[in-house]
């Protein structure tokens, strides 16, 4: 079963790159289903995936800082009439990229977003075929340091980590600049040199384990 799901994910991701359609068609899909599918496939080149990635990054651009993937808004458990049962990824592809969706398109969330999101996927995603969801990490970096007149090093670090649980639920926890991945442009805080750095850094791995990241300074 694990192998079939991974194969379906790869096939669906490859298919995304061949999608061509009007702007109206590109807007018709469920954006979080598209984010899920495109992320799994390593963001293949296509208009739907370009839009999905733009939404993914916009959500971490202050303010507010939202969960970049809101999997609870992708109705993977919805049933469709089909000649044969569909795998989770095949069903996801059907939801995300149908020309005429039979389910309503969800609008963008309001400006005020809860810090924690107790919502989760509407199907079981605990298997390792969906490890790429749990690989997403969002670091809200707020760090500064300087040496005072007495030669003491004053540091301020309120870095937080946003991460996903087993079923795609999102939570914030305390972290520190020591945990921020090296791909970030955060200056190395050595010798108490003067630093003031604020950013939102997100990284992930696709379903094949390939690494990706983005960082937004503010």
PDB file of C-alpha atoms in Angstrom:
ATOM      1  CA  UNK A   1       0.000   0.000   0.000  1.00  0.00           C
ATOM      2  CA  UNK A   2       2.816   2.415   0.897  1.00  0.00           C
ATOM      3  CA  UNK A   3       4.472   1.786  -2.461  1.00  0.00           C
ATOM      4  CA  UNK A   4       1.196   2.351  -4.345  1.00  0.00           C
ATOM      5  CA  UNK A   5       0.592   5.650  -2.594  1.00  0.00           C
ATOM      6  CA  UNK A   6       4.125   6.858  -3.320  1.00  0.00           C
ATOM      7  CA  UNK A   7       3.794   5.796  -6.959  1.00  0.00           C
ATOM      8  CA  UNK A   8       0.484   7.627  -7.268  1.00  0.00           C
ATOM      9  CA  UNK A   9       2.043  10.730  -5.735  1.00  0.00           C
ATOM     10  CA  UNK A  10       4.914  10.686  -8.180  1.00  0.00           C
ATOM     11  CA  UNK A  11       2.651  10.100 -11.164  1.00  0.00           C
ATOM     12  CA  UNK A  12       0.288  12.868 -10.108  1.00  0.00           C
ATOM     13  CA  UNK A  13       3.153  15.292  -9.506  1.00  0.00           C
ATOM     14  CA  UNK A  14       4.576  14.606 -12.961  1.00  0.00           C
ATOM     15  CA  UNK A  15       1.128  15.157 -14.471  1.00  0.00           C
ATOM     16  CA  UNK A  16       0.890  18.584 -12.855  1.00  0.00           C
ATOM     17  CA  UNK A  17       3.766  19.857 -14.978  1.00  0.00           C
ATOM     18  CA  UNK A  18       1.751  19.209 -18.144  1.00  0.00           C
ATOM     19  CA  UNK A  19      -1.366  21.107 -17.044  1.00  0.00           C
ATOM     20  CA  UNK A  20      -2.248  24.022 -19.290  1.00  0.00           C
ATOM     21  CA  UNK A  21      -5.411  26.109 -18.868  1.00  0.00           C
ATOM     22  CA  UNK A  22      -6.954  29.521 -18.599  1.00  0.00           C
ATOM     23  CA  UNK A  23      -6.691  31.770 -15.556  1.00  0.00           C
ATOM     24  CA  UNK A  24     -10.278  30.874 -14.702  1.00  0.00           C
ATOM     25  CA  UNK A  25      -9.451  27.161 -14.700  1.00  0.00           C
ATOM     26  CA  UNK A  26      -6.333  27.744 -12.595  1.00  0.00           C
ATOM     27  CA  UNK A  27      -8.467  29.458  -9.956  1.00  0.00           C
ATOM     28  CA  UNK A  28     -11.010  26.617  -9.844  1.00  0.00           C
ATOM     29  CA  UNK A  29      -9.037  24.156  -7.768  1.00  0.00           C
ATOM     30  CA  UNK A  30      -8.833  23.901  -3.996  1.00  0.00           C
ATOM     31  CA  UNK A  31      -5.599  25.778  -3.297  1.00  0.00           C
ATOM     32  CA  UNK A  32      -4.596  23.729  -0.246  1.00  0.00           C
ATOM     33  CA  UNK A  33      -5.077  20.503  -2.183  1.00  0.00           C
ATOM     34  CA  UNK A  34      -2.852  21.989  -4.870  1.00  0.00           C
ATOM     35  CA  UNK A  35      -0.236  23.013  -2.292  1.00  0.00           C
ATOM     36  CA  UNK A  36      -0.257  19.484  -0.892  1.00  0.00           C
ATOM     37  CA  UNK A  37       0.122  17.851  -4.284  1.00  0.00           C
ATOM     38  CA  UNK A  38       2.678  20.319  -5.690  1.00  0.00           C
ATOM     39  CA  UNK A  39       4.776  20.196  -2.523  1.00  0.00           C
ATOM     40  CA  UNK A  40       4.829  16.394  -2.697  1.00  0.00           C
ATOM     41  CA  UNK A  41       6.056  16.593  -6.284  1.00  0.00           C
ATOM     42  CA  UNK A  42       8.778  19.183  -5.627  1.00  0.00           C
ATOM     43  CA  UNK A  43       6.797  22.141  -7.010  1.00  0.00           C
ATOM     44  CA  UNK A  44       6.793  21.101 -10.698  1.00  0.00           C
ATOM     45  CA  UNK A  45       6.521  23.881 -13.270  1.00  0.00           C
ATOM     46  CA  UNK A  46       2.870  24.665 -14.028  1.00  0.00           C
ATOM     47  CA  UNK A  47       0.443  27.539 -13.586  1.00  0.00           C
ATOM     48  CA  UNK A  48      -1.501  25.778 -10.773  1.00  0.00           C
ATOM     49  CA  UNK A  49       1.690  24.927  -8.880  1.00  0.00           C
ATOM     50  CA  UNK A  50       3.076  28.437  -9.337  1.00  0.00           C
ATOM     51  CA  UNK A  51      -0.109  29.838  -7.815  1.00  0.00           C
ATOM     52  CA  UNK A  52      -0.065  27.235  -5.019  1.00  0.00           C
ATOM     53  CA  UNK A  53       3.531  28.092  -4.151  1.00  0.00           C
ATOM     54  CA  UNK A  54       2.748  31.817  -4.156  1.00  0.00           C
ATOM     55  CA  UNK A  55      -0.064  31.231  -1.641  1.00  0.00           C
ATOM     56  CA  UNK A  56       2.234  28.979   0.425  1.00  0.00           C
ATOM     57  CA  UNK A  57       4.828  31.780   0.697  1.00  0.00           C
ATOM     58  CA  UNK A  58       2.293  34.587   1.095  1.00  0.00           C
ATOM     59  CA  UNK A  59       0.915  32.898   4.194  1.00  0.00           C
ATOM     60  CA  UNK A  60       4.256  33.148   5.995  1.00  0.00           C
ATOM     61  CA  UNK A  61       4.764  36.773   4.958  1.00  0.00           C
ATOM     62  CA  UNK A  62       3.969  38.989   7.952  1.00  0.00           C
ATOM     63  CA  UNK A  63       1.365  39.825   8.947  1.00  0.00           C
ATOM     64  CA  UNK A  64      -0.217  37.499  10.046  1.00  0.00           C
ATOM     65  CA  UNK A  65       2.017  34.427   9.916  1.00  0.00           C
ATOM     66  CA  UNK A  66      -0.292  31.580   8.938  1.00  0.00           C
ATOM     67  CA  UNK A  67       0.269  27.842   8.524  1.00  0.00           C
ATOM     68  CA  UNK A  68       1.599  27.653   4.945  1.00  0.00           C
ATOM     69  CA  UNK A  69      -0.308  24.421   4.301  1.00  0.00           C
ATOM     70  CA  UNK A  70      -3.813  24.312   5.777  1.00  0.00           C
ATOM     71  CA  UNK A  71      -4.553  20.685   5.108  1.00  0.00           C
ATOM     72  CA  UNK A  72      -7.895  20.837   6.926  1.00  0.00           C
ATOM     73  CA  UNK A  73      -9.157  22.947   4.024  1.00  0.00           C
ATOM     74  CA  UNK A  74      -8.468  20.173   1.524  1.00  0.00           C
ATOM     75  CA  UNK A  75     -11.404  17.701   1.592  1.00  0.00           C
ATOM     76  CA  UNK A  76      -9.455  14.531   0.837  1.00  0.00           C
ATOM     77  CA  UNK A  77     -12.131  12.358   2.403  1.00  0.00           C
ATOM     78  CA  UNK A  78     -14.862  13.492   0.019  1.00  0.00           C
ATOM     79  CA  UNK A  79     -16.291  10.663  -2.080  1.00  0.00           C
ATOM     80  CA  UNK A  80     -16.638  10.719  -5.857  1.00  0.00           C
ATOM     81  CA  UNK A  81     -18.301   8.375  -8.268  1.00  0.00           C
ATOM     82  CA  UNK A  82     -15.503   6.609 -10.106  1.00  0.00           C
ATOM     83  CA  UNK A  83     -15.104   3.294 -11.940  1.00  0.00           C
ATOM     84  CA  UNK A  84     -12.514   2.100  -9.424  1.00  0.00           C
ATOM     85  CA  UNK A  85     -11.398   3.132  -5.919  1.00  0.00           C
ATOM     86  CA  UNK A  86      -8.856   5.928  -5.914  1.00  0.00           C
ATOM     87  CA  UNK A  87      -5.721   6.098  -3.810  1.00  0.00           C
ATOM     88  CA  UNK A  88      -5.322   9.123  -1.484  1.00  0.00           C
ATOM     89  CA  UNK A  89      -3.007  10.927  -3.890  1.00  0.00           C
ATOM     90  CA  UNK A  90      -5.175  10.141  -6.929  1.00  0.00           C
ATOM     91  CA  UNK A  91      -8.206  11.470  -5.056  1.00  0.00           C
ATOM     92  CA  UNK A  92      -6.202  14.553  -4.085  1.00  0.00           C
ATOM     93  CA  UNK A  93      -5.244  15.149  -7.717  1.00  0.00           C
ATOM     94  CA  UNK A  94      -8.901  14.848  -8.691  1.00  0.00           C
ATOM     95  CA  UNK A  95      -9.939  17.404  -6.047  1.00  0.00           C
ATOM     96  CA  UNK A  96      -7.177  19.884  -6.795  1.00  0.00           C
ATOM     97  CA  UNK A  97      -7.182  20.039 -10.574  1.00  0.00           C
ATOM     98  CA  UNK A  98     -10.653  19.276 -11.865  1.00  0.00           C
ATOM     99  CA  UNK A  99     -11.880  21.870 -14.346  1.00  0.00           C
ATOM    100  CA  UNK A 100     -15.354  21.951 -12.794  1.00  0.00           C
ATOM    101  CA  UNK A 101     -15.168  21.157  -9.069  1.00  0.00           C
ATOM    102  CA  UNK A 102     -18.288  19.655  -7.501  1.00  0.00           C
ATOM    103  CA  UNK A 103     -17.357  21.078  -4.124  1.00  0.00           C
ATOM    104  CA  UNK A 104     -17.323  24.724  -3.188  1.00  0.00           C
ATOM    105  CA  UNK A 105     -14.070  26.662  -3.426  1.00  0.00           C
ATOM    106  CA  UNK A 106     -12.973  27.862   0.002  1.00  0.00           C
ATOM    107  CA  UNK A 107     -12.073  31.524   0.294  1.00  0.00           C
ATOM    108  CA  UNK A 108      -8.923  32.909   1.919  1.00  0.00           C
ATOM    109  CA  UNK A 109      -9.096  32.956   5.728  1.00  0.00           C
ATOM    110  CA  UNK A 110      -9.785  36.208   7.604  1.00  0.00           C
ATOM    111  CA  UNK A 111      -6.886  38.403   8.724  1.00  0.00           C
ATOM    112  CA  UNK A 112      -6.966  37.161  12.316  1.00  0.00           C
ATOM    113  CA  UNK A 113      -5.573  33.636  12.394  1.00  0.00           C
ATOM    114  CA  UNK A 114      -5.333  31.521  15.562  1.00  0.00           C
ATOM    115  CA  UNK A 115      -1.811  30.818  16.776  1.00  0.00           C
ATOM    116  CA  UNK A 116      -2.617  27.126  17.076  1.00  0.00           C
ATOM    117  CA  UNK A 117      -4.682  25.177  14.539  1.00  0.00           C
ATOM    118  CA  UNK A 118      -6.383  22.153  16.039  1.00  0.00           C
ATOM    119  CA  UNK A 119      -7.916  21.229  12.698  1.00  0.00           C
ATOM    120  CA  UNK A 120      -6.366  18.306  10.878  1.00  0.00           C
ATOM    121  CA  UNK A 121      -6.662  16.226   7.723  1.00  0.00           C
ATOM    122  CA  UNK A 122     -10.011  14.529   7.217  1.00  0.00           C
ATOM    123  CA  UNK A 123      -8.363  11.212   6.360  1.00  0.00           C
ATOM    124  CA  UNK A 124      -5.613   9.253   8.085  1.00  0.00           C
ATOM    125  CA  UNK A 125      -2.260  10.660   6.938  1.00  0.00           C
ATOM    126  CA  UNK A 126      -0.148   9.033   9.644  1.00  0.00           C
ATOM    127  CA  UNK A 127       1.662   6.786   7.152  1.00  0.00           C
ATOM    128  CA  UNK A 128       5.084   7.697   5.839  1.00  0.00           C
ATOM    129  CA  UNK A 129       3.640   8.498   2.396  1.00  0.00           C
ATOM    130  CA  UNK A 130       2.652  11.826   3.978  1.00  0.00           C
ATOM    131  CA  UNK A 131       5.915  12.464   5.825  1.00  0.00           C
ATOM    132  CA  UNK A 132       6.466  15.451   3.525  1.00  0.00           C
ATOM    133  CA  UNK A 133       3.618  17.233   5.351  1.00  0.00           C
ATOM    134  CA  UNK A 134       5.296  16.747   8.720  1.00  0.00           C
ATOM    135  CA  UNK A 135       8.632  17.853   7.245  1.00  0.00           C
ATOM    136  CA  UNK A 136       7.406  21.449   6.914  1.00  0.00           C
ATOM    137  CA  UNK A 137       8.977  23.742   9.514  1.00  0.00           C
ATOM    138  CA  UNK A 138       8.282  27.445   9.935  1.00  0.00           C
ATOM    139  CA  UNK A 139      10.783  29.498  11.962  1.00  0.00           C
ATOM    140  CA  UNK A 140       9.668  32.950  13.032  1.00  0.00           C
ATOM    141  CA  UNK A 141      13.058  34.468  13.795  1.00  0.00           C
ATOM    142  CA  UNK A 142      13.265  37.532  16.024  1.00  0.00           C
ATOM    143  CA  UNK A 143      16.833  37.963  17.233  1.00  0.00           C
ATOM    144  CA  UNK A 144      19.104  40.797  18.227  1.00  0.00           C
ATOM    145  CA  UNK A 145      22.348  41.176  20.152  1.00  0.00           C
ATOM    146  CA  UNK A 146      24.771  43.943  20.999  1.00  0.00           C
ATOM    147  CA  UNK A 147      27.531  44.652  23.460  1.00  0.00           C
ATOM    148  CA  UNK A 148      26.793  47.270  26.093  1.00  0.00           C
ATOM    149  CA  UNK A 149      29.199  49.800  27.571  1.00  0.00           C
ATOM    150  CA  UNK A 150      30.342  47.369  30.234  1.00  0.00           C
ATOM    151  CA  UNK A 151      31.298  44.758  27.659  1.00  0.00           C
ATOM    152  CA  UNK A 152      28.328  42.520  28.425  1.00  0.00           C
ATOM    153  CA  UNK A 153      26.512  40.861  25.551  1.00  0.00           C
ATOM    154  CA  UNK A 154      22.793  41.613  25.532  1.00  0.00           C
ATOM    155  CA  UNK A 155      20.800  39.096  23.509  1.00  0.00           C
ATOM    156  CA  UNK A 156      17.112  38.967  22.605  1.00  0.00           C
ATOM    157  CA  UNK A 157      15.783  35.769  21.068  1.00  0.00           C
ATOM    158  CA  UNK A 158      12.060  35.082  20.723  1.00  0.00           C
ATOM    159  CA  UNK A 159      12.299  32.608  17.863  1.00  0.00           C
ATOM    160  CA  UNK A 160       9.305  30.302  17.461  1.00  0.00           C
ATOM    161  CA  UNK A 161       8.861  27.089  15.490  1.00  0.00           C
ATOM    162  CA  UNK A 162       5.678  26.205  13.630  1.00  0.00           C
ATOM    163  CA  UNK A 163       5.336  22.501  12.854  1.00  0.00           C
ATOM    164  CA  UNK A 164       2.795  19.864  11.860  1.00  0.00           C
ATOM    165  CA  UNK A 165       1.534  16.953  13.914  1.00  0.00           C
ATOM    166  CA  UNK A 166       0.762  13.405  12.827  1.00  0.00           C
ATOM    167  CA  UNK A 167      -2.561  14.311  11.224  1.00  0.00           C
ATOM    168  CA  UNK A 168      -1.539  17.698   9.845  1.00  0.00           C
ATOM    169  CA  UNK A 169      -2.503  19.805  12.869  1.00  0.00           C
ATOM    170  CA  UNK A 170      -0.329  22.899  13.244  1.00  0.00           C
ATOM    171  CA  UNK A 171       1.272  24.273  16.401  1.00  0.00           C
ATOM    172  CA  UNK A 172       3.780  26.894  17.543  1.00  0.00           C
ATOM    173  CA  UNK A 173       6.474  26.112  20.103  1.00  0.00           C
ATOM    174  CA  UNK A 174       9.403  28.028  21.542  1.00  0.00           C
ATOM    175  CA  UNK A 175      12.692  27.684  19.718  1.00  0.00           C
ATOM    176  CA  UNK A 176      15.972  29.602  19.334  1.00  0.00           C
ATOM    177  CA  UNK A 177      18.323  30.833  16.644  1.00  0.00           C
ATOM    178  CA  UNK A 178      20.537  27.841  17.401  1.00  0.00           C
ATOM    179  CA  UNK A 179      17.858  25.641  15.843  1.00  0.00           C
ATOM    180  CA  UNK A 180      17.352  27.694  12.677  1.00  0.00           C
ATOM    181  CA  UNK A 181      18.577  25.684   9.652  1.00  0.00           C
ATOM    182  CA  UNK A 182      21.868  26.789   8.068  1.00  0.00           C
ATOM    183  CA  UNK A 183      20.058  27.611   4.813  1.00  0.00           C
ATOM    184  CA  UNK A 184      18.760  30.772   6.523  1.00  0.00           C
ATOM    185  CA  UNK A 185      20.585  34.067   5.939  1.00  0.00           C
ATOM    186  CA  UNK A 186      20.713  34.611   9.695  1.00  0.00           C
ATOM    187  CA  UNK A 187      24.203  35.948  10.572  1.00  0.00           C
ATOM    188  CA  UNK A 188      26.170  33.688  12.875  1.00  0.00           C
ATOM    189  CA  UNK A 189      25.821  35.226  16.352  1.00  0.00           C
ATOM    190  CA  UNK A 190      29.471  35.004  17.438  1.00  0.00           C
ATOM    191  CA  UNK A 191      31.661  37.438  19.401  1.00  0.00           C
ATOM    192  CA  UNK A 192      28.587  39.512  20.249  1.00  0.00           C
ATOM    193  CA  UNK A 193      28.757  41.505  17.057  1.00  0.00           C
ATOM    194  CA  UNK A 194      25.768  43.790  16.553  1.00  0.00           C
ATOM    195  CA  UNK A 195      22.873  41.887  14.959  1.00  0.00           C
ATOM    196  CA  UNK A 196      19.210  42.679  14.435  1.00  0.00           C
ATOM    197  CA  UNK A 197      17.438  40.015  12.388  1.00  0.00           C
ATOM    198  CA  UNK A 198      13.783  39.285  11.749  1.00  0.00           C
ATOM    199  CA  UNK A 199      12.461  36.812   9.231  1.00  0.00           C
ATOM    200  CA  UNK A 200      10.151  33.906   8.591  1.00  0.00           C
ATOM    201  CA  UNK A 201      12.006  30.860   7.311  1.00  0.00           C
ATOM    202  CA  UNK A 202      10.187  27.789   5.990  1.00  0.00           C
ATOM    203  CA  UNK A 203      11.724  24.544   4.804  1.00  0.00           C
ATOM    204  CA  UNK A 204      10.392  21.176   3.711  1.00  0.00           C
ATOM    205  CA  UNK A 205      11.178  17.919   1.918  1.00  0.00           C
ATOM    206  CA  UNK A 206       9.119  16.550  -0.942  1.00  0.00           C
ATOM    207  CA  UNK A 207       7.913  12.948  -1.112  1.00  0.00           C
ATOM    208  CA  UNK A 208      11.324  11.871  -2.484  1.00  0.00           C
ATOM    209  CA  UNK A 209      13.227  13.612   0.319  1.00  0.00           C
ATOM    210  CA  UNK A 210      14.507  16.554  -1.734  1.00  0.00           C
ATOM    211  CA  UNK A 211      15.108  19.666   0.393  1.00  0.00           C
ATOM    212  CA  UNK A 212      13.602  23.080  -0.267  1.00  0.00           C
ATOM    213  CA  UNK A 213      13.265  26.362   1.614  1.00  0.00           C
ATOM    214  CA  UNK A 214      12.212  30.018   1.433  1.00  0.00           C
ATOM    215  CA  UNK A 215      12.921  32.965   3.700  1.00  0.00           C
ATOM    216  CA  UNK A 216      11.041  36.260   4.015  1.00  0.00           C
ATOM    217  CA  UNK A 217      12.819  39.179   5.720  1.00  0.00           C
ATOM    218  CA  UNK A 218      10.846  41.986   7.294  1.00  0.00           C
TER     219      UNK A 218
END
